[in-house]
Short mmCIF file of C-alpha atoms in Angstrom, two decimals:
data_model
loop_
_atom_site.label_atom_id
_atom_site.label_comp_id
_atom_site.label_asym_id
_atom_site.label_seq_id
_atom_site.Cartn_x
_atom_site.Cartn_y
_atom_site.Cartn_z
CA UNK S 1 121.59 82.17 67.79
CA UNK S 2 118.79 83.55 69.16
CA UNK S 3 115.80 85.23 66.88
CA UNK S 4 113.57 88.08 68.48
CA UNK S 5 110.79 89.32 67.05
CA UNK S 6 110.81 92.29 68.63
CA UNK S 7 110.66 95.43 66.36
CA UNK S 8 112.54 98.92 66.26
CA UNK S 9 110.28 101.65 68.05
CA UNK S 10 108.04 102.90 65.69
CA UNK S 11 107.06 106.23 64.94
CA UNK S 12 105.16 109.28 62.97
CA UNK S 13 104.74 112.39 62.64
CA UNK S 14 101.46 114.32 61.07
CA UNK S 15 101.22 117.98 61.01
CA UNK S 16 98.61 120.70 59.70
CA UNK S 17 97.41 124.52 59.80
CA UNK S 18 95.89 125.84 62.45
CA UNK S 19 92.23 127.66 61.10
CA UNK S 20 89.89 130.09 62.29
CA UNK S 21 87.50 127.19 63.18
CA UNK S 22 90.09 125.61 65.39
CA UNK S 23 89.97 128.60 67.74
CA UNK S 24 87.82 130.92 70.34
CA UNK S 25 87.34 134.40 69.70
CA UNK S 26 90.65 135.79 70.18
CA UNK S 27 92.38 133.38 68.72
CA UNK S 28 93.75 131.14 70.93
CA UNK S 29 93.21 126.79 69.68
CA UNK S 30 90.99 125.03 71.24
CA UNK S 31 92.81 122.66 73.93
CA UNK S 32 90.20 119.80 72.56
CA UNK S 33 91.95 120.28 68.65
CA UNK S 34 94.75 119.57 70.06
CA UNK S 35 93.76 116.47 71.74
CA UNK S 36 91.94 115.22 68.95
CA UNK S 37 95.62 115.62 66.70
CA UNK S 38 97.15 113.67 69.27
CA UNK S 39 94.94 110.99 69.65
CA UNK S 40 94.91 111.02 65.83
CA UNK S 41 98.69 110.28 65.80
CA UNK S 42 98.40 107.87 68.42
CA UNK S 43 95.96 105.46 66.63
CA UNK S 44 97.50 105.80 63.65
CA UNK S 45 100.93 104.84 64.84
CA UNK S 46 99.69 102.06 67.42
CA UNK S 47 97.00 99.88 64.95
CA UNK S 48 100.11 100.33 62.46
CA UNK S 49 102.17 98.48 65.04
CA UNK S 50 99.23 96.02 66.00
CA UNK S 51 99.23 95.17 62.45
CA UNK S 52 102.86 94.46 61.97
CA UNK S 53 102.39 91.15 62.93
CA UNK S 54 100.36 88.09 61.02
CA UNK S 55 96.67 86.64 62.22
CA UNK S 56 94.23 88.84 63.21
CA UNK S 57 93.44 92.39 61.59
CA UNK S 58 93.01 94.96 64.67
CA UNK S 59 92.47 98.65 65.20
CA UNK S 60 94.12 100.09 68.67
CA UNK S 61 91.41 101.45 70.48
CA UNK S 62 92.22 103.94 73.39
CA UNK S 63 91.91 103.13 77.08
CA UNK S 64 93.47 105.77 78.83
CA UNK S 65 95.10 109.47 77.92
CA UNK S 66 97.79 110.69 81.10
CA UNK S 67 98.14 113.90 82.38
CA UNK S 68 98.86 116.26 79.58
CA UNK S 69 100.28 120.13 79.83
CA UNK S 70 99.56 122.48 77.91
CA UNK S 71 102.98 124.06 77.83
CA UNK S 72 102.25 127.54 75.51
CA UNK S 73 99.24 128.77 73.58
CA UNK S 74 98.83 127.72 69.92
CA UNK S 75 97.01 130.58 67.51
CA UNK S 76 95.22 130.82 64.27
CA UNK S 77 97.74 130.46 61.51
CA UNK S 78 100.23 128.54 62.84
CA UNK S 79 101.34 125.18 62.00
CA UNK S 80 101.15 122.31 64.52
CA UNK S 81 103.31 119.66 63.67
CA UNK S 82 102.49 116.11 65.95
CA UNK S 83 105.05 113.24 66.70
CA UNK S 84 104.34 109.80 67.69
CA UNK S 85 106.31 106.95 69.58
CA UNK S 86 105.99 103.62 71.15
CA UNK S 87 107.66 103.65 73.93
CA UNK S 88 106.62 100.09 75.38
CA UNK S 89 104.30 97.29 75.12
CA UNK S 90 102.55 94.96 77.51
CA UNK S 91 101.14 91.61 76.33
CA UNK S 92 97.79 93.33 75.10
CA UNK S 93 98.40 97.06 75.37
CA UNK S 94 100.76 99.80 73.75
CA UNK S 95 102.01 103.13 75.37
CA UNK S 96 102.37 106.17 72.77
CA UNK S 97 103.86 109.07 73.66
CA UNK S 98 103.06 111.93 71.75
CA UNK S 99 104.79 115.66 71.23
CA UNK S 100 103.23 118.53 69.94
CA UNK S 101 105.06 121.53 68.04
CA UNK S 102 103.62 124.84 67.16
CA UNK S 103 105.53 126.67 64.18
CA UNK S 104 105.27 130.04 63.22
CA UNK S 105 105.51 129.98 59.56
CA UNK S 106 106.40 134.00 58.92
CA UNK S 107 109.19 133.78 61.56
CA UNK S 108 109.92 130.16 61.42
CA UNK S 109 109.96 130.05 65.60
CA UNK S 110 108.98 126.72 66.78
CA UNK S 111 107.85 125.84 70.78
CA UNK S 112 107.68 122.42 72.35
CA UNK S 113 103.25 123.31 73.33
CA UNK S 114 102.35 119.68 74.44
CA UNK S 115 103.28 116.57 75.93
CA UNK S 116 101.17 113.68 76.09
CA UNK S 117 101.53 109.75 77.01
CA UNK S 118 98.13 107.54 75.67
CA UNK S 119 97.26 103.61 75.94
CA UNK S 120 95.59 101.61 73.56
CA UNK S 121 94.38 98.10 73.39
CA UNK S 122 94.58 96.05 69.78
CA UNK S 123 90.93 95.04 69.35
CA UNK S 124 89.83 92.14 66.59
CA UNK S 125 87.97 93.90 63.31
CA UNK S 126 85.93 89.94 63.42
CA UNK S 127 85.41 90.83 67.19
CA UNK S 128 85.36 93.67 68.75
CA UNK S 129 85.33 92.15 72.30
CA UNK S 130 88.74 89.87 71.44
CA UNK S 131 91.82 91.72 72.24
CA UNK S 132 94.99 90.97 70.02
CA UNK S 133 98.26 90.31 71.38
CA UNK S 134 100.71 93.49 70.73
CA UNK S 135 104.29 92.70 69.26
CA UNK S 136 106.90 93.36 71.15
CA UNK S 137 109.30 96.60 70.76
CA UNK S 138 113.29 96.70 71.20
CA UNK S 139 114.24 98.65 73.81
CA UNK S 140 118.03 100.43 74.06
CA UNK S 141 118.27 99.02 77.83
CA UNK S 142 116.66 96.83 80.43
CA UNK S 143 116.04 99.97 82.13
CA UNK S 144 113.93 101.81 79.64
CA UNK S 145 111.81 98.50 79.52
CA UNK S 146 111.58 98.16 83.35
CA UNK S 147 110.35 101.81 83.19
CA UNK S 148 107.84 101.32 81.01
CA UNK S 149 106.62 98.24 82.97
CA UNK S 150 106.14 100.60 86.17
CA UNK S 151 104.49 103.44 84.06
CA UNK S 152 102.02 100.29 82.28
CA UNK S 153 101.54 99.11 86.51
CA UNK S 154 100.36 102.39 87.82
CA UNK S 155 98.14 103.39 84.83
CA UNK S 156 96.55 99.80 85.48
CA UNK S 157 95.85 100.78 89.41
CA UNK S 158 94.62 104.67 88.72
CA UNK S 159 91.92 102.87 86.16
CA UNK S 160 90.80 100.53 88.70
CA UNK S 161 90.65 103.44 91.82
CA UNK S 162 88.42 105.70 88.84
CA UNK S 163 86.09 102.80 88.51
CA UNK S 164 85.03 102.92 92.09
CA UNK S 165 84.30 106.44 92.04
CA UNK S 166 82.41 106.64 88.84
CA UNK S 167 78.62 106.61 90.48
CA UNK S 168 78.93 110.21 91.20
CA UNK S 169 75.87 112.97 89.28
CA UNK S 170 75.37 116.23 88.98
CA UNK S 171 72.73 117.76 90.29
CA UNK S 172 71.30 120.84 89.55
CA UNK S 173 70.40 123.76 91.55
CA UNK S 174 68.24 126.70 90.57
CA UNK S 175 69.14 130.56 91.64
CA UNK S 176 72.87 129.44 92.66
CA UNK S 177 74.73 132.15 94.19
CA UNK S 178 78.15 133.37 91.80
CA UNK S 179 81.31 131.42 92.41
CA UNK S 180 79.09 128.40 93.90
CA UNK S 181 80.17 124.76 92.05
CA UNK S 182 76.53 124.76 91.35
CA UNK S 183 76.66 128.50 89.24
CA UNK S 184 78.98 127.43 87.17
CA UNK S 185 78.26 123.54 86.70
CA UNK S 186 77.71 123.08 82.42
CA UNK S 187 76.35 120.38 80.30
CA UNK S 188 76.31 119.35 77.09
CA UNK S 189 73.65 116.76 75.25
CA UNK S 190 74.77 115.14 71.95
CA UNK S 191 72.86 112.18 69.53
CA UNK S 192 76.12 109.86 68.46
CA UNK S 193 75.23 109.67 65.19
CA UNK S 194 77.01 107.80 62.06
CA UNK S 195 79.67 110.99 61.76
CA UNK S 196 80.61 110.37 65.20
CA UNK S 197 81.43 106.12 64.71
CA UNK S 198 83.98 104.15 62.85
CA UNK S 199 83.36 100.97 60.63
CA UNK S 200 82.74 99.16 64.01
CA UNK S 201 79.78 101.75 65.42
CA UNK S 202 81.67 102.86 68.01
CA UNK S 203 81.77 106.69 68.74
CA UNK S 204 85.75 107.93 68.33
CA UNK S 205 87.72 108.07 71.08
CA UNK S 206 85.88 105.57 73.01
CA UNK S 207 87.22 102.01 74.44
CA UNK S 208 86.68 99.41 71.89
CA UNK S 209 86.69 101.46 68.79
CA UNK S 210 88.86 103.11 66.31
CA UNK S 211 89.72 106.37 67.18
CA UNK S 212 90.34 109.82 65.74
CA UNK S 213 88.46 112.24 68.44
CA UNK S 214 87.37 114.45 65.43
CA UNK S 215 85.00 116.69 68.13
CA UNK S 216 83.01 113.59 69.80
CA UNK S 217 84.14 113.17 72.86
CA UNK S 218 87.82 114.51 74.26
CA UNK S 219 86.31 117.71 72.31
CA UNK S 220 82.95 117.77 73.78
CA UNK S 221 84.36 117.41 77.37
CA UNK S 222 86.83 119.93 76.60
CA UNK S 223 84.05 122.72 75.64
CA UNK S 224 82.04 121.84 78.56
CA UNK S 225 85.20 122.31 81.12
CA UNK S 226 85.66 125.59 78.94
CA UNK S 227 81.85 126.66 79.78
CA UNK S 228 82.45 126.16 83.29
CA UNK S 229 85.68 127.69 83.65
CA UNK S 230 84.35 130.74 81.42
CA UNK S 231 81.09 131.18 83.47
CA UNK S 232 83.61 131.32 86.87
CA UNK S 233 85.39 133.93 85.91
CA UNK S 234 84.08 135.71 83.01
CA UNK S 235 86.97 135.87 81.41
CA UNK S 236 89.15 134.61 78.01
CA UNK S 237 90.31 131.06 79.56
CA UNK S 238 92.62 127.89 78.09
CA UNK S 239 93.19 125.07 78.57
CA UNK S 240 95.97 124.44 80.84
CA UNK S 241 96.39 120.96 82.17
CA UNK S 242 94.41 117.35 81.37
CA UNK S 243 94.69 114.54 83.98
CA UNK S 244 94.34 111.23 83.20
CA UNK S 245 91.20 110.73 80.63
CA UNK S 246 89.79 107.04 81.47
CA UNK S 247 87.94 105.73 78.97
CA UNK S 248 85.59 103.00 80.82
CA UNK S 249 83.34 101.56 78.47
CA UNK S 250 81.41 101.82 74.99
CA UNK S 251 79.76 104.28 73.18
CA UNK S 252 77.65 103.05 70.41
CA UNK S 253 75.87 104.70 67.62
CA UNK S 254 72.41 105.85 68.81
CA UNK S 255 73.40 106.70 72.17
CA UNK S 256 72.62 109.76 73.65
CA UNK S 257 75.71 110.72 75.65
CA UNK S 258 75.80 113.62 78.58
CA UNK S 259 78.90 115.52 79.07
CA UNK S 260 78.86 117.25 82.48
CA UNK S 261 81.51 119.42 84.09
CA UNK S 262 81.71 121.16 87.36
CA UNK S 263 84.31 122.97 89.43
CA UNK S 264 86.64 121.20 92.38
CA UNK S 265 89.13 123.59 93.27
CA UNK S 266 90.86 126.95 91.93
CA UNK S 267 94.13 128.11 93.08
CA UNK S 268 95.02 131.69 92.58
CA UNK S 269 95.55 131.47 88.93
CA UNK S 270 94.16 127.96 88.13
CA UNK S 271 90.66 126.14 88.11
CA UNK S 272 90.20 122.70 87.79
CA UNK S 273 86.94 121.22 86.32
CA UNK S 274 85.73 117.30 86.90
CA UNK S 275 84.17 116.15 83.68
CA UNK S 276 82.07 112.98 82.89
CA UNK S 277 80.63 111.34 79.77
CA UNK S 278 77.49 109.04 80.59
CA UNK S 279 75.81 107.32 77.96
CA UNK S 280 72.11 106.24 77.72
CA UNK S 281 71.60 103.77 74.70
CA UNK S 282 68.30 104.73 72.88
CA UNK S 283 68.03 101.28 71.39
CA UNK S 284 68.66 99.13 73.86
CA UNK S 285 67.34 101.22 76.76
CA UNK S 286 66.99 98.14 79.38
CA UNK S 287 70.54 98.44 79.54
CA UNK S 288 70.14 101.87 81.09
CA UNK S 289 72.55 104.65 81.29
CA UNK S 290 76.27 104.05 82.37
CA UNK S 291 79.49 106.36 82.82
CA UNK S 292 81.75 106.03 79.56
CA UNK S 293 84.72 108.27 80.65
CA UNK S 294 85.94 110.65 83.50
CA UNK S 295 88.76 113.48 83.79
CA UNK S 296 89.93 116.29 85.23
CA UNK S 297 90.69 119.77 83.02
CA UNK S 298 92.44 122.12 84.18
CA UNK S 299 92.14 126.05 83.12
CA UNK S 300 93.44 129.21 83.62
CA UNK S 301 92.57 132.87 83.02
CA UNK S 302 94.41 135.57 80.28
CA UNK S 303 93.82 138.78 79.79
CA UNK S 304 93.86 140.64 76.64
CA UNK S 305 97.55 140.03 76.04
CA UNK S 306 97.28 136.25 76.94
CA UNK S 307 98.59 137.13 80.23
CA UNK S 308 97.45 134.81 83.74
CA UNK S 309 94.88 136.98 85.91
CA UNK S 310 93.82 135.46 89.45
CA UNK S 311 90.77 133.65 89.70
CA UNK S 312 87.75 134.14 91.77
CA UNK S 313 87.98 131.48 94.94
CA UNK S 314 86.07 128.94 94.94
CA UNK S 315 83.02 129.11 97.24
CA UNK S 316 82.06 125.80 98.94
CA UNK S 317 78.50 124.61 100.00
CA UNK S 318 78.51 121.54 101.92
CA UNK S 319 81.13 118.27 103.12
CA UNK S 320 81.24 116.88 99.58
CA UNK S 321 81.95 120.16 97.72
CA UNK S 322 84.97 120.37 100.38
CA UNK S 323 86.31 117.09 100.18
CA UNK S 324 86.31 117.73 96.22
CA UNK S 325 87.98 120.68 97.42
CA UNK S 326 90.47 119.10 99.15
CA UNK S 327 90.98 116.51 96.72
CA UNK S 328 91.87 119.12 93.78
CA UNK S 329 93.85 120.86 96.16
CA UNK S 330 96.36 117.67 96.33
CA UNK S 331 96.48 117.34 92.84
CA UNK S 332 97.23 120.27 92.12
CA UNK S 333 100.76 120.41 94.80
CA UNK S 334 101.56 116.89 93.27
CA UNK S 335 101.54 118.58 89.64
CA UNK S 336 103.25 121.36 90.92
CA UNK S 337 105.84 119.68 92.70
CA UNK S 338 106.65 117.42 89.88
CA UNK S 339 106.96 120.64 87.63
CA UNK S 340 109.54 121.77 89.29
CA UNK S 341 111.30 118.20 89.71
CA UNK S 342 111.22 118.04 86.16
CA UNK S 343 112.22 121.42 85.79
CA UNK S 344 115.16 121.13 88.16
CA UNK S 345 116.43 117.78 86.20
CA UNK S 346 116.51 119.87 82.49
CA UNK S 347 118.66 122.87 83.90
#
């Protein structure tokens, strides 16, 4: 008789009503608010699972968020139902898949608004540089485990490739022409204080920390991307999707973070914005500024009836902008083909 230490697939569900401070001026809930709830659910289930074994107590630290599509807008007064399930574990990481449903509590109507995949790494409470081994989960079939392993290897490779592109910075331009990259590019500067941090002194939502995404990292990134999109098209804009968000390095209390965004690609009805988060330690200034987080956000422009509007074409200046535009176009076409494939499978 063999004895297995694997556990049944853990899952949780949380919900809350959307308030006016969760939304923009026309009542659409901010993408950053949704991302915050998604990450909270992932952090809870990841930390619970990793502490279901004997040994060091630990926290689940967010390492990566895969592409996240915003399928339908959510509005003030609706209830968000967030369900999370662990779908794969490697030796030192946990994959969590999250679904978000919006509920109109007057009519009872429910819609699937978001699907997301997050990767966590368990870190010891005694030493946040020590990674803990993850308890295995039970799979319904060998095929399910093999599919999870393939996703793990793919995201690991992409994280490595992303790190190699992290040297770029966004330069300011005086009196830029409308509809150019320079015209809409934006930045926010934020001093990381105690309320932004976990018990370990790291920012919520950063690698090597315990997360809640409470408007610190992902919410700031969404805000900057939204400003870029609004400057470009001068209309109501909403988050349509977020490509993989990679958390590269820790952000400690006392750091000044600069969240910068720039337009990289426009289609007829969408805009891709690249967002960087750079951290500058005030106390340990000798360490210098470093790139902490990177991501691509996609926005759409809406009219007063929440119907998509055409997006003004992006005016390109120079070879670098042309190169980023072509790379954005490739991501756009790849994601469009994937959506069509997924739609055909569901029919």
